Amino acid sequence: MKATTPLLGTLLLSASLGSLAFTAQQAEARTLQMGIGGELASFDTSQVSGGVWESQVLMDVFEGLVQKDPKGNLVPGMASDWVVSKDGKTWTFRIRSNAKWSDGTPVTADDFVFGWQHLLNPDNASKYAYMLYPVKNAKAINLGKQAPDTLGVKSLDDGNTFQVTLNEPVPYFEELMTHYTAYPLPKHVVEKYGKDWVKMSNIVTNGAFTPTNWVSQSSITTVKNRYYYDAKKVALDGVVYNNIENLNAMVARYRGGQLDIAHSHGFPVSQLKSLKRTMPKDTHTAPWLGNEYYVLNQRKGEPTADPRVRKALSLAIRRDILAEKIAQGAFNATNAFVPAGIHGYQPQANDELSKPYDERLKEAKALMKEAGYSPEHPLHLHLRFNSDDWNRSNAVAISSMWQPLGVTTELDNAEATVHYQAIARGDFDAARAGWVADYNDPQNFLTLMETGVGNNYGAYSNSAYDKLMHQAATTMDPGKRYQILEQAEKLAMNDYAVIPLLTQVSRNLVNPDIKGWEDNISDDHPSHWISFTK
């Protein structure tokens, strides 16, 4: 939402959801069967690992102050409206009077205060705690330097108003409020059960659906939350999330009528052309703010901490082969880290990666020799990737591209949650990673290379880069801010902080009888908008 009365110094935001919703009587109510590509780490948002499948489940069972409509536009969620101070640092949200948890208890501002403090508590070691760092004292609390009650949030008016004080104006703050790091927690339930609050017998949620059963590595079953403020306009009886990491199996189950939606990269890239031919109405692809990259371990003593090695490994990769031959057009090659599609921002690539391949390979061999490696004295790399035929094909191809440099590669795959836990520990030399924007802003990608950030898997650290990111965070002019972020990206790419490979395209299979699913650049699809037409 954009400011309409900037001269008044406040931004009053409110919208009606009525025009977007439908009643249960307008469509057949039934349970939606959705295929997702991984296991949810926890319903405790401080323990979430970051998979897009986790985001899908959490956005259905919880709701933040702001939510998204089917097209990805921002609309009111738990907050009915909000105002922003003239200096952009204070946001005041009015909590819906009819917002309730699934046990009928009112959702209050106290639940947001409690939830945000919980996420930032260093004892919880949240990988995503940095998402709330724009809030006053958030970083210091997360680092254990200040008490949780110093966080720049307040519950006012007997819990009817939630006020947030920021360090500096944040252009993407509205979008950030849709992310699961900004969800509330049921304070009354957590205080009663402690860590056991997430057990199916104890859990309560504030979204359109609430979980009733969880079979590990198999499925999560939810039912409609009868206390949800918009329950009358929720057409589904519930949603079952089927954990299917094997995408060929995902397609087979969809074809067999066992799934209504195959989400989270719902089919293998190798099947894109055949699915568009045989099931054109079901097969959805769309531009997506996501990337594929390899992260290199830059912790002290690691071979990939040597910038010559990082540069050589990146120069030797044929991204055109990955995009055209292996992905068959389902991904686009890139030499930049931030995907195209963010209005007003120009992704910054490493110019050397655009040189002819023969030149790049020659330089890469020379760099490796200078670093002490050759076919006679090979560099042994431990390459991790999460289980997926596409990821394996990429790993095999890239390993072969590295062989002329004198690199031997040990391939190691694991299911997604285990994979990301391993690389977060630094248990790798090189590893596959992918990032899908949590909010439509280049900062969401570029923060992954800031010193100390939880998802900076390679532990890349450059004080000049950090300084630029801090400068951007305190720059109010949007154009100047993007220029600074472009400088930061260029610096990191020239430093070979990571190996950018591809930009993503969303891939979903959707039953044509479904209404309320819209392709969008975030690939976010809250299930409470969905109904069946027959």
Short mmCIF file of C-alpha atoms in Angstrom, two decimals:
data_model
loop_
_atom_site.label_atom_id
_atom_site.label_comp_id
_atom_site.label_asym_id
_atom_site.label_seq_id
_atom_site.Cartn_x
_atom_site.Cartn_y
_atom_site.Cartn_z
CA MET A 1 0.00 0.00 0.00
CA LYS A 2 1.21 3.51 -0.84
CA ALA A 3 0.88 6.75 1.06
CA THR A 4 -2.01 8.82 -0.23
CA THR A 5 -1.70 11.80 2.13
CA PRO A 6 2.02 12.31 2.77
CA LEU A 7 1.59 15.95 3.79
CA LEU A 8 -0.46 14.90 6.79
CA GLY A 9 2.47 12.97 8.22
CA THR A 10 0.40 9.85 8.78
CA LEU A 11 -0.62 6.95 6.62
CA LEU A 12 -4.01 5.49 7.37
CA LEU A 13 -4.38 2.07 5.87
CA SER A 14 -7.50 -0.02 5.77
CA ALA A 15 -9.19 -2.21 3.22
CA SER A 16 -12.20 -4.41 2.94
CA LEU A 17 -11.68 -8.07 2.18
CA GLY A 18 -15.27 -8.56 1.15
CA SER A 19 -14.73 -8.00 -2.57
CA LEU A 20 -12.02 -10.65 -2.64
CA ALA A 21 -13.71 -13.35 -0.62
CA PHE A 22 -16.40 -15.84 -1.32
CA THR A 23 -18.90 -17.60 0.90
CA ALA A 24 -18.91 -21.30 1.63
CA GLN A 25 -22.33 -21.51 -0.01
CA GLN A 26 -20.87 -20.30 -3.31
CA ALA A 27 -18.63 -23.30 -3.72
CA GLU A 28 -18.40 -26.91 -2.65
CA ALA A 29 -16.71 -27.13 0.75
CA ARG A 30 -14.13 -29.88 1.01
CA THR A 31 -10.61 -30.60 2.21
CA LEU A 32 -7.78 -29.44 -0.04
CA GLN A 33 -5.00 -31.96 -0.69
CA MET A 34 -1.73 -30.11 -1.27
CA GLY A 35 1.66 -31.59 -2.10
CA ILE A 36 4.63 -29.75 -0.58
CA GLY A 37 8.33 -30.38 -1.10
CA GLY A 38 9.64 -30.82 2.44
CA GLU A 39 9.08 -31.28 6.16
CA LEU A 40 8.01 -28.43 8.41
CA ALA A 41 10.68 -27.96 11.08
CA SER A 42 8.21 -26.72 13.70
CA PHE A 43 5.05 -24.69 14.27
CA ASP A 44 7.25 -22.56 16.53
CA THR A 45 8.33 -19.88 14.05
CA SER A 46 11.66 -19.39 15.84
CA GLN A 47 12.64 -22.93 14.79
CA VAL A 48 11.67 -22.75 11.10
CA SER A 49 14.46 -23.63 8.65
CA GLY A 50 13.30 -21.44 5.75
CA GLY A 51 11.77 -23.76 3.14
CA VAL A 52 9.08 -22.35 0.87
CA TRP A 53 6.90 -25.30 1.89
CA GLU A 54 7.17 -24.14 5.52
CA SER A 55 6.01 -20.68 4.55
CA GLN A 56 2.95 -22.16 2.82
CA VAL A 57 1.88 -24.17 5.87
CA LEU A 58 2.53 -21.34 8.31
CA MET A 59 0.67 -18.69 6.29
CA ASP A 60 -2.41 -20.93 6.40
CA VAL A 61 -2.42 -21.62 10.14
CA PHE A 62 -1.13 -18.26 11.38
CA GLU A 63 -1.74 -14.68 10.30
CA GLY A 64 0.32 -11.55 10.82
CA LEU A 65 -0.71 -7.94 11.03
CA VAL A 66 -0.77 -7.79 7.23
CA GLN A 67 -1.59 -10.57 4.76
CA LYS A 68 -1.68 -11.07 0.99
CA ASP A 69 -4.58 -11.51 -1.40
CA PRO A 70 -4.49 -14.13 -4.21
CA LYS A 71 -2.54 -11.80 -6.51
CA GLY A 72 0.08 -11.05 -3.86
CA ASN A 73 -1.22 -7.58 -2.96
CA LEU A 74 -1.01 -6.46 0.66
CA VAL A 75 -4.28 -6.31 2.61
CA PRO A 76 -5.13 -6.07 6.33
CA GLY A 77 -4.66 -9.18 8.42
CA MET A 78 -4.81 -9.22 12.22
CA ALA A 79 -4.61 -5.42 12.03
CA SER A 80 -7.72 -3.71 10.72
CA ASP A 81 -5.77 -0.52 9.98
CA TRP A 82 -2.55 1.27 10.90
CA VAL A 83 -0.84 4.65 10.90
CA VAL A 84 2.79 5.63 10.36
CA SER A 85 4.47 8.62 12.00
CA LYS A 86 5.82 11.46 9.90
CA ASP A 87 9.43 10.34 10.37
CA GLY A 88 8.53 6.76 9.33
CA LYS A 89 9.88 5.23 12.55
CA THR A 90 6.70 4.54 14.51
CA TRP A 91 3.99 2.19 13.25
CA THR A 92 0.75 1.86 15.18
CA PHE A 93 -1.53 -1.10 14.35
CA ARG A 94 -5.10 -1.50 15.56
CA ILE A 95 -5.85 -5.18 16.24
CA ARG A 96 -9.16 -6.48 14.89
CA SER A 97 -11.80 -6.56 17.61
CA ASN A 98 -12.95 -10.02 16.42
CA ALA A 99 -9.49 -11.59 16.03
CA LYS A 100 -9.33 -14.87 17.97
CA TRP A 101 -7.13 -17.89 18.50
CA SER A 102 -8.55 -21.28 17.57
CA ASP A 103 -9.59 -21.86 21.20
CA GLY A 104 -11.72 -18.72 21.13
CA THR A 105 -9.30 -16.57 23.13
CA PRO A 106 -8.88 -13.02 21.71
CA VAL A 107 -5.70 -12.20 19.79
CA THR A 108 -4.17 -9.13 21.40
CA ALA A 109 -1.16 -6.89 20.97
CA ASP A 110 0.37 -8.76 23.92
CA ASP A 111 0.56 -11.87 21.70
CA PHE A 112 2.59 -9.92 19.14
CA VAL A 113 4.90 -8.49 21.80
CA PHE A 114 5.36 -11.99 23.22
CA GLY A 115 5.89 -13.59 19.79
CA TRP A 116 8.51 -11.10 18.64
CA GLN A 117 10.40 -11.31 21.93
CA HIS A 118 10.32 -15.10 21.67
CA LEU A 119 11.76 -15.05 18.16
CA LEU A 120 14.58 -12.74 19.21
CA ASN A 121 15.44 -14.65 22.37
CA PRO A 122 19.04 -15.86 21.79
CA ASP A 123 18.19 -19.13 23.56
CA ASN A 124 15.93 -20.00 20.62
CA ALA A 125 18.74 -19.47 18.08
CA SER A 126 16.36 -18.44 15.31
CA LYS A 127 18.01 -18.33 11.89
CA TYR A 128 15.52 -15.67 10.89
CA ALA A 129 15.79 -13.37 13.90
CA TYR A 130 17.58 -10.80 11.74
CA MET A 131 14.32 -10.15 9.91
CA LEU A 132 13.19 -8.13 12.92
CA TYR A 133 16.47 -6.23 13.32
CA PRO A 134 14.90 -3.01 11.96
CA VAL A 135 12.96 -2.85 15.26
CA LYS A 136 14.60 -0.81 18.03
CA ASN A 137 16.97 -2.92 20.17
CA ALA A 138 16.09 -6.14 18.29
CA LYS A 139 19.67 -6.95 17.30
CA ALA A 140 21.07 -6.25 20.76
CA ILE A 141 18.42 -8.52 22.30
CA ASN A 142 19.16 -11.29 19.82
CA LEU A 143 22.87 -11.04 20.64
CA GLY A 144 22.13 -11.28 24.35
CA LYS A 145 23.25 -7.73 25.06
CA GLN A 146 19.87 -6.36 26.18
CA ALA A 147 16.78 -7.69 27.92
CA PRO A 148 13.77 -8.78 25.80
CA ASP A 149 11.54 -6.14 27.40
CA THR A 150 13.66 -3.38 25.83
CA LEU A 151 12.37 -4.31 22.35
CA GLY A 152 10.76 -1.37 20.56
CA VAL A 153 7.22 -2.77 20.72
CA LYS A 154 4.29 -1.91 22.99
CA SER A 155 0.84 -3.25 23.76
CA LEU A 156 -1.50 -0.28 24.25
CA ASP A 157 -5.21 0.26 24.94
CA ASP A 158 -5.66 -3.01 26.86
CA GLY A 159 -4.06 -5.01 24.04
CA ASN A 160 -6.10 -3.45 21.23
CA THR A 161 -3.15 -1.51 19.79
CA PHE A 162 0.31 -2.72 18.83
CA GLN A 163 3.00 -0.06 18.40
CA VAL A 164 6.40 -0.62 16.80
CA THR A 165 9.40 1.73 16.96
CA LEU A 166 12.06 1.27 14.28
CA ASN A 167 15.72 2.28 14.24
CA GLU A 168 15.23 3.93 10.87
CA PRO A 169 12.43 4.15 8.29
CA VAL A 170 12.09 0.78 6.50
CA PRO A 171 10.62 0.91 2.98
CA TYR A 172 9.64 -2.77 3.00
CA PHE A 173 8.20 -2.88 6.54
CA GLU A 174 4.62 -3.51 5.39
CA GLU A 175 5.71 -6.58 3.41
CA LEU A 176 7.81 -7.74 6.34
CA MET A 177 4.65 -7.86 8.44
CA THR A 178 3.34 -10.72 6.25
CA HIS A 179 6.36 -12.92 7.06
CA TYR A 180 6.16 -15.64 9.70
CA THR A 181 8.84 -13.98 11.81
CA ALA A 182 6.27 -11.25 12.53
CA TYR A 183 3.47 -13.63 13.55
CA PRO A 184 2.06 -13.55 17.08
CA LEU A 185 2.33 -16.45 19.53
CA PRO A 186 -0.51 -17.55 21.84
CA LYS A 187 0.97 -16.24 25.06
CA HIS A 188 -1.59 -17.98 27.25
CA VAL A 189 -0.81 -21.38 25.72
CA VAL A 190 2.99 -21.04 25.64
CA GLU A 191 3.02 -19.94 29.29
CA LYS A 192 0.90 -22.97 30.22
CA TYR A 193 2.72 -25.68 28.25
CA GLY A 194 6.19 -24.27 27.57
CA LYS A 195 7.89 -25.93 24.59
CA ASP A 196 5.06 -28.47 24.44
CA TRP A 197 2.66 -25.80 23.22
CA VAL A 198 3.25 -27.00 19.64
CA LYS A 199 1.99 -30.53 20.36
CA MET A 200 -1.18 -31.32 18.45
CA SER A 201 -3.06 -31.73 21.73
CA ASN A 202 -2.08 -28.24 22.89
CA ILE A 203 -1.56 -26.01 19.85
CA VAL A 204 -3.80 -23.09 18.98
CA THR A 205 -3.36 -20.84 15.94
CA ASN A 206 -4.90 -17.60 14.67
CA GLY A 207 -5.09 -18.30 10.94
CA ALA A 208 -7.91 -19.68 8.81
CA PHE A 209 -6.88 -23.26 9.61
CA THR A 210 -5.52 -25.05 12.65
CA PRO A 211 -3.49 -28.30 12.75
CA THR A 212 -5.02 -31.47 14.18
CA ASN A 213 -2.58 -34.21 13.15
CA TRP A 214 1.06 -34.42 12.09
CA VAL A 215 2.68 -37.59 10.81
CA SER A 216 6.42 -36.89 10.53
CA GLN A 217 7.77 -37.02 6.97
CA SER A 218 4.26 -37.77 5.69
CA SER A 219 1.51 -35.20 6.21
CA ILE A 220 0.03 -32.40 8.30
CA THR A 221 -3.76 -32.25 8.59
CA THR A 222 -5.56 -29.00 9.38
CA VAL A 223 -9.21 -28.07 9.79
CA LYS A 224 -11.02 -24.79 9.37
CA ASN A 225 -10.63 -22.50 12.39
CA ARG A 226 -14.21 -21.72 13.36
CA TYR A 227 -13.02 -18.74 15.41
CA TYR A 228 -11.17 -17.11 12.48
CA TYR A 229 -12.61 -13.61 12.00
CA ASP A 230 -13.42 -14.31 8.34
CA ALA A 231 -14.49 -17.94 8.85
CA LYS A 232 -17.79 -17.48 7.03
CA LYS A 233 -15.88 -16.61 3.87
CA VAL A 234 -13.47 -19.56 4.08
CA ALA A 235 -14.79 -22.22 1.72
CA LEU A 236 -12.50 -25.14 2.59
CA ASP A 237 -13.15 -27.59 5.45
CA GLY A 238 -9.39 -27.96 5.86
CA VAL A 239 -6.06 -28.53 4.15
CA VAL A 240 -3.81 -31.60 4.19
CA TYR A 241 -0.15 -30.91 3.40
CA ASN A 242 1.47 -34.01 1.92
CA ASN A 243 5.26 -34.08 2.28
CA ILE A 244 6.58 -35.38 -1.07
CA GLU A 245 10.20 -34.54 -1.78
CA ASN A 246 10.39 -36.83 -4.82
CA LEU A 247 8.87 -34.64 -7.53
CA ASN A 248 8.22 -37.54 -9.89
CA ALA A 249 6.09 -39.05 -7.12
CA MET A 250 4.44 -35.64 -6.68
CA VAL A 251 3.36 -35.61 -10.33
CA ALA A 252 2.20 -39.24 -10.18
CA ARG A 253 0.00 -38.53 -7.17
CA TYR A 254 -1.41 -35.40 -8.83
CA ARG A 255 -2.20 -37.32 -12.01
CA GLY A 256 -3.83 -40.01 -9.89
CA GLY A 257 -6.20 -37.49 -8.33
CA GLN A 258 -4.64 -37.74 -4.85
CA LEU A 259 -3.56 -34.09 -4.90
CA ASP A 260 -5.42 -30.91 -5.81
CA ILE A 261 -2.24 -28.80 -5.84
CA ALA A 262 1.42 -29.74 -6.30
CA HIS A 263 3.21 -26.79 -4.73
CA SER A 264 6.78 -25.78 -3.79
CA HIS A 265 8.37 -26.64 -7.15
CA GLY A 266 5.54 -29.05 -7.80
CA PHE A 267 7.09 -30.96 -10.69
CA PRO A 268 10.56 -31.78 -12.05
CA VAL A 269 12.02 -29.35 -14.56
CA SER A 270 12.50 -32.29 -16.91
CA GLN A 271 8.70 -32.67 -17.15
CA LEU A 272 7.90 -29.03 -17.90
CA LYS A 273 7.48 -29.40 -21.65
CA SER A 274 5.46 -32.63 -21.47
CA LEU A 275 3.17 -31.30 -18.74
CA LYS A 276 2.46 -28.11 -20.69
CA ARG A 277 1.57 -30.29 -23.65
CA THR A 278 -0.57 -32.90 -21.83
CA MET A 279 -2.04 -30.80 -18.98
CA PRO A 280 -1.88 -27.17 -20.11
CA LYS A 281 -4.69 -25.98 -17.82
CA ASP A 282 -3.11 -27.57 -14.76
CA THR A 283 0.49 -26.52 -15.37
CA HIS A 284 1.43 -23.14 -13.93
CA THR A 285 4.75 -21.36 -14.41
CA ALA A 286 5.44 -17.71 -13.61
CA PRO A 287 8.34 -15.35 -12.90
CA TRP A 288 9.46 -15.77 -9.31
CA LEU A 289 11.68 -13.67 -7.07
CA GLY A 290 14.01 -16.55 -6.33
CA ASN A 291 17.54 -17.63 -7.11
CA GLU A 292 19.74 -20.74 -7.17
CA TYR A 293 23.32 -20.42 -6.04
CA TYR A 294 26.24 -22.30 -4.58
CA VAL A 295 27.56 -21.15 -1.25
CA LEU A 296 31.25 -21.62 -0.42
CA ASN A 297 32.52 -22.21 3.10
CA GLN A 298 34.74 -19.25 3.99
CA ARG A 299 35.43 -20.14 7.61
CA LYS A 300 39.08 -20.02 8.69
CA GLY A 301 41.16 -22.90 7.32
CA GLU A 302 38.67 -23.91 4.62
CA PRO A 303 40.10 -24.18 1.07
CA THR A 304 37.21 -22.09 -0.27
CA ALA A 305 38.18 -19.25 2.09
CA ASP A 306 40.88 -18.53 -0.51
CA PRO A 307 39.43 -15.92 -2.92
CA ARG A 308 41.46 -17.42 -5.79
CA VAL A 309 39.71 -20.75 -5.31
CA ARG A 310 36.28 -19.11 -5.11
CA LYS A 311 36.92 -17.16 -8.28
CA ALA A 312 38.21 -20.19 -10.17
CA LEU A 313 35.22 -22.34 -9.19
CA SER A 314 32.81 -19.64 -10.34
CA LEU A 315 34.61 -18.92 -13.63
CA ALA A 316 34.56 -22.60 -14.60
CA ILE A 317 30.77 -23.00 -14.44
CA ARG A 318 28.75 -22.90 -17.68
CA ARG A 319 25.49 -21.37 -16.49
CA ASP A 320 24.07 -21.51 -20.00
CA ILE A 321 24.37 -25.30 -19.93
CA LEU A 322 22.56 -25.48 -16.59
CA ALA A 323 19.70 -23.27 -17.84
CA GLU A 324 19.26 -24.57 -21.37
CA LYS A 325 20.28 -28.21 -21.24
CA ILE A 326 19.49 -29.34 -17.71
CA ALA A 327 16.69 -26.96 -16.74
CA GLN A 328 15.22 -26.91 -20.28
CA GLY A 329 14.09 -23.33 -19.83
CA ALA A 330 12.61 -23.75 -16.34
CA PHE A 331 15.37 -21.50 -14.93
CA ASN A 332 17.29 -18.56 -16.35
CA ALA A 333 21.07 -18.22 -16.22
CA THR A 334 22.44 -15.31 -14.19
CA ASN A 335 25.72 -13.82 -13.05
CA ALA A 336 24.01 -11.67 -10.40
CA PHE A 337 22.61 -12.59 -7.01
CA VAL A 338 19.43 -10.49 -6.94
CA PRO A 339 16.85 -11.71 -9.50
CA ALA A 340 15.37 -9.35 -12.05
CA GLY A 341 11.82 -8.15 -11.38
CA ILE A 342 12.21 -5.73 -8.48
CA HIS A 343 10.99 -2.42 -9.89
CA GLY A 344 13.70 0.22 -10.02
CA TYR A 345 16.56 -2.10 -9.08
CA GLN A 346 19.24 -3.23 -11.55
CA PRO A 347 20.88 -6.56 -10.57
CA GLN A 348 24.67 -6.30 -10.49
CA ALA A 349 26.72 -9.06 -12.11
CA ASN A 350 30.40 -9.90 -12.08
CA ASP A 351 31.61 -8.78 -15.51
CA GLU A 352 34.33 -11.44 -15.66
CA LEU A 353 31.68 -14.16 -15.72
CA SER A 354 30.52 -12.83 -19.10
CA LYS A 355 33.87 -13.50 -20.79
CA PRO A 356 34.09 -16.33 -23.35
CA TYR A 357 34.27 -19.72 -21.64
CA ASP A 358 37.73 -20.58 -22.98
CA GLU A 359 39.15 -17.41 -21.44
CA ARG A 360 37.41 -18.10 -18.14
CA LEU A 361 38.65 -21.68 -17.98
CA LYS A 362 42.23 -20.65 -18.73
CA GLU A 363 42.15 -18.05 -15.96
CA ALA A 364 40.50 -20.50 -13.56
CA LYS A 365 43.26 -23.08 -14.11
CA ALA A 366 45.92 -20.45 -13.49
CA LEU A 367 44.23 -19.33 -10.27
CA MET A 368 44.00 -22.89 -8.98
CA LYS A 369 47.66 -23.52 -9.79
CA GLU A 370 48.59 -20.34 -7.96
CA ALA A 371 46.56 -21.59 -4.96
CA GLY A 372 48.48 -24.90 -5.06
CA TYR A 373 46.02 -27.17 -6.86
CA SER A 374 46.16 -29.07 -10.15
CA PRO A 375 45.09 -32.44 -11.58
CA GLU A 376 48.29 -33.84 -10.05
CA HIS A 377 47.54 -32.21 -6.68
CA PRO A 378 43.72 -32.10 -6.64
CA LEU A 379 41.46 -30.11 -4.38
CA HIS A 380 38.92 -32.39 -2.69
CA LEU A 381 35.58 -30.68 -2.18
CA HIS A 382 32.59 -31.86 -0.16
CA LEU A 383 29.55 -30.71 -2.15
CA ARG A 384 26.16 -30.85 -0.44
CA PHE A 385 22.73 -30.54 -2.03
CA ASN A 386 19.17 -31.28 -0.92
CA SER A 387 17.50 -34.35 -2.38
CA ASP A 388 16.01 -33.62 -5.77
CA ASP A 389 16.77 -34.97 -9.25
CA TRP A 390 17.30 -31.42 -10.51
CA ASN A 391 19.75 -30.59 -7.74
CA ARG A 392 21.63 -33.84 -8.39
CA SER A 393 21.84 -33.16 -12.12
CA ASN A 394 23.24 -29.71 -11.39
CA ALA A 395 25.76 -31.10 -8.90
CA VAL A 396 26.98 -33.74 -11.33
CA ALA A 397 27.29 -31.19 -14.16
CA ILE A 398 29.12 -28.63 -12.03
CA SER A 399 31.45 -31.31 -10.65
CA SER A 400 32.44 -32.23 -14.19
CA MET A 401 33.02 -28.55 -15.02
CA TRP A 402 35.40 -28.36 -12.06
CA GLN A 403 37.40 -31.44 -13.01
CA PRO A 404 39.74 -29.63 -15.47
CA LEU A 405 40.80 -27.40 -12.57
CA GLY A 406 42.07 -30.37 -10.59
CA VAL A 407 38.99 -30.63 -8.37
CA THR A 408 37.52 -33.91 -7.17
CA THR A 409 34.06 -33.69 -5.68
CA GLU A 410 32.32 -35.81 -3.08
CA LEU A 411 28.56 -35.49 -3.57
CA ASP A 412 26.40 -35.61 -0.46
CA ASN A 413 22.62 -35.23 -0.51
CA ALA A 414 20.02 -35.14 2.25
CA GLU A 415 16.40 -34.12 2.63
CA ALA A 416 15.95 -30.37 2.73
CA THR A 417 15.68 -29.75 6.46
CA VAL A 418 18.75 -31.89 7.24
CA HIS A 419 20.66 -30.29 4.36
CA TYR A 420 20.10 -26.73 5.57
CA GLN A 421 20.89 -27.67 9.16
CA ALA A 422 24.21 -29.16 8.01
CA ILE A 423 25.32 -26.17 5.98
CA ALA A 424 24.25 -23.79 8.75
CA ARG A 425 26.75 -25.67 10.95
CA GLY A 426 29.46 -25.19 8.32
CA ASP A 427 29.64 -28.91 7.52
CA PHE A 428 30.49 -28.50 3.81
CA ASP A 429 32.94 -27.02 1.32
CA ALA A 430 30.41 -26.08 -1.34
CA ALA A 431 26.63 -26.39 -1.12
CA ARG A 432 23.50 -25.78 -3.11
CA ALA A 433 21.22 -23.06 -1.77
CA GLY A 434 18.20 -21.24 -3.07
CA TRP A 435 16.40 -18.16 -1.85
CA VAL A 436 12.89 -16.94 -2.52
CA ALA A 437 12.08 -13.38 -1.49
CA ASP A 438 10.31 -12.97 1.83
CA TYR A 439 9.46 -9.46 0.69
CA ASN A 440 9.82 -7.62 -2.61
CA ASP A 441 13.06 -5.75 -1.96
CA PRO A 442 16.72 -6.40 -2.94
CA GLN A 443 17.75 -6.12 0.70
CA ASN A 444 16.08 -9.48 1.37
CA PHE A 445 18.64 -11.17 -0.90
CA LEU A 446 21.66 -9.02 -0.11
CA THR A 447 21.36 -9.45 3.66
CA LEU A 448 22.33 -13.11 3.11
CA MET A 449 25.93 -11.93 2.67
CA GLU A 450 26.09 -9.69 5.73
CA THR A 451 28.42 -10.67 8.56
CA GLY A 452 26.72 -12.76 11.23
CA VAL A 453 23.36 -13.25 9.49
CA GLY A 454 21.91 -16.69 10.24
CA ASN A 455 21.40 -17.66 6.60
CA ASN A 456 24.88 -16.51 5.56
CA TYR A 457 25.83 -20.19 5.28
CA GLY A 458 29.36 -19.60 3.99
CA ALA A 459 30.19 -17.09 6.76
CA TYR A 460 31.24 -14.51 4.16
CA SER A 461 32.42 -11.32 5.89
CA ASN A 462 33.47 -8.03 4.32
CA SER A 463 33.41 -4.83 6.38
CA ALA A 464 33.03 -2.65 3.28
CA TYR A 465 29.96 -4.65 2.25
CA ASP A 466 28.48 -4.44 5.75
CA LYS A 467 29.05 -0.68 5.75
CA LEU A 468 27.16 -0.25 2.47
CA MET A 469 24.28 -2.37 3.75
CA HIS A 470 24.07 -0.25 6.90
CA GLN A 471 24.20 2.92 4.81
CA ALA A 472 21.33 1.66 2.65
CA ALA A 473 19.31 0.83 5.76
CA THR A 474 19.56 4.44 6.92
CA THR A 475 18.89 6.08 3.53
CA MET A 476 15.34 7.38 3.14
CA ASP A 477 15.47 8.32 -0.55
CA PRO A 478 14.40 5.17 -2.49
CA GLY A 479 16.51 5.93 -5.56
CA LYS A 480 19.68 6.60 -3.58
CA ARG A 481 19.02 3.55 -1.43
CA TYR A 482 18.85 1.29 -4.48
CA GLN A 483 22.09 2.79 -5.81
CA ILE A 484 23.84 1.90 -2.56
CA LEU A 485 22.41 -1.63 -2.63
CA GLU A 486 23.62 -1.99 -6.22
CA GLN A 487 27.12 -0.97 -5.07
CA ALA A 488 26.94 -3.60 -2.34
CA GLU A 489 25.87 -6.36 -4.72
CA LYS A 490 28.62 -5.43 -7.19
CA LEU A 491 31.21 -5.56 -4.40
CA ALA A 492 30.06 -9.00 -3.23
CA MET A 493 29.93 -10.42 -6.75
CA ASN A 494 33.44 -9.13 -7.48
CA ASP A 495 34.55 -10.71 -4.20
CA TYR A 496 33.00 -14.05 -5.21
CA ALA A 497 31.04 -14.12 -1.98
CA VAL A 498 28.80 -16.82 -3.49
CA ILE A 499 28.42 -18.49 -6.87
CA PRO A 500 25.23 -17.18 -8.53
CA LEU A 501 23.79 -19.69 -10.99
CA LEU A 502 20.15 -19.24 -11.96
CA THR A 503 16.97 -17.30 -11.31
CA GLN A 504 13.81 -19.23 -10.57
CA VAL A 505 10.45 -19.73 -12.20
CA SER A 506 7.60 -21.02 -10.02
CA ARG A 507 6.24 -24.44 -10.97
CA ASN A 508 2.86 -25.60 -9.72
CA LEU A 509 0.17 -28.06 -10.74
CA VAL A 510 -3.29 -26.77 -9.88
CA ASN A 511 -6.66 -28.46 -10.34
CA PRO A 512 -8.54 -26.36 -12.96
CA ASP A 513 -11.66 -26.62 -10.80
CA ILE A 514 -9.98 -24.49 -8.14
CA LYS A 515 -10.87 -20.82 -7.71
CA GLY A 516 -8.78 -18.32 -5.77
CA TRP A 517 -5.31 -19.39 -6.90
CA GLU A 518 -3.43 -16.69 -8.82
CA ASP A 519 0.12 -16.88 -10.17
CA ASN A 520 2.19 -14.11 -8.57
CA ILE A 521 5.84 -13.11 -8.32
CA SER A 522 6.06 -14.23 -4.67
CA ASP A 523 4.37 -17.60 -5.30
CA ASP A 524 2.34 -17.04 -2.14
CA HIS A 525 -1.07 -18.69 -2.10
CA PRO A 526 -2.99 -18.48 1.20
CA SER A 527 -5.48 -21.33 1.18
CA HIS A 528 -8.29 -19.35 2.78
CA TRP A 529 -8.94 -17.71 -0.61
CA ILE A 530 -9.33 -21.09 -2.33
CA SER A 531 -12.56 -22.90 -3.24
CA PHE A 532 -13.69 -25.60 -5.64
CA THR A 533 -16.06 -24.63 -8.42
CA LYS A 534 -17.33 -28.20 -8.81
#
